[in-house]
Amino acid sequence: MSITATLFIQIIVFLILIWFTMRFIWPPITRALDARAKKVAEGLSAADKAKAELANANKRVEQQLAAARDDAAKRLADAERLAQQMVEEAKGKASEEGVKIIAQARAEAEQEAAKAREVLRGEVAALAVKGAEQILRREVNAGVHSDLLKRLQTEL
């Protein structure tokens, strides 16, 4: 055999190997590479979608937190206003009760003063009678002079 025949046979075997590779080996490899590229692309798009969803979720969470803060602030303001209103009502009731107690105390004081005046009038009338008795050095009859004593008592 000559070198040309060997070369020619090697070329034929090489061409058969290329044909066999292109026909039976290359298509599954390209399908596998295409499937892998598709999976990678899907994974990247899923990652992008997940990032976008995470950003949207973060925005929603921030909005909900802001709404919760606003609601808490409103509730706190309502509670403070209600507490202030309750304090004002309690103050009003206490001042009304104080006015009633003061009025009652004044009425009682006036009654006690009137009683004390009556007692003092009686005592002054008795002292006046005793003083007049001592001045006149004679006995004054209280029964006879009761009209005079009552007039004296009312004048005092």
Short mmCIF file of C-alpha atoms in Angstrom, two decimals, residues 14 27 55 62 67-68 78 80 82 85 102 106 121-122 132 148:
data_model
loop_
_atom_site.label_atom_id
_atom_site.label_comp_id
_atom_site.label_asym_id
_atom_site.label_seq_id
_atom_site.Cartn_x
_atom_site.Cartn_y
_atom_site.Cartn_z
CA PHE A 14 -12.49 10.43 8.96
CA PRO A 27 -27.76 16.24 17.86
CA ALA A 55 -38.91 44.65 45.85
CA GLU A 62 -43.21 49.48 54.14
CA ALA A 67 -50.24 52.44 57.85
CA ALA A 68 -49.74 50.62 61.16
CA ASP A 78 -57.62 59.23 70.60
CA GLU A 80 -54.90 60.87 75.04
CA LEU A 82 -60.26 60.53 75.83
CA GLN A 85 -61.79 64.48 78.42
CA ILE A 102 -69.30 74.58 100.39
CA ARG A 106 -72.31 77.64 104.65
CA ARG A 121 -79.69 86.58 123.16
CA GLY A 122 -81.13 84.43 125.90
CA ALA A 132 -81.16 95.41 136.22
CA LEU A 148 -90.40 93.41 128.15
#
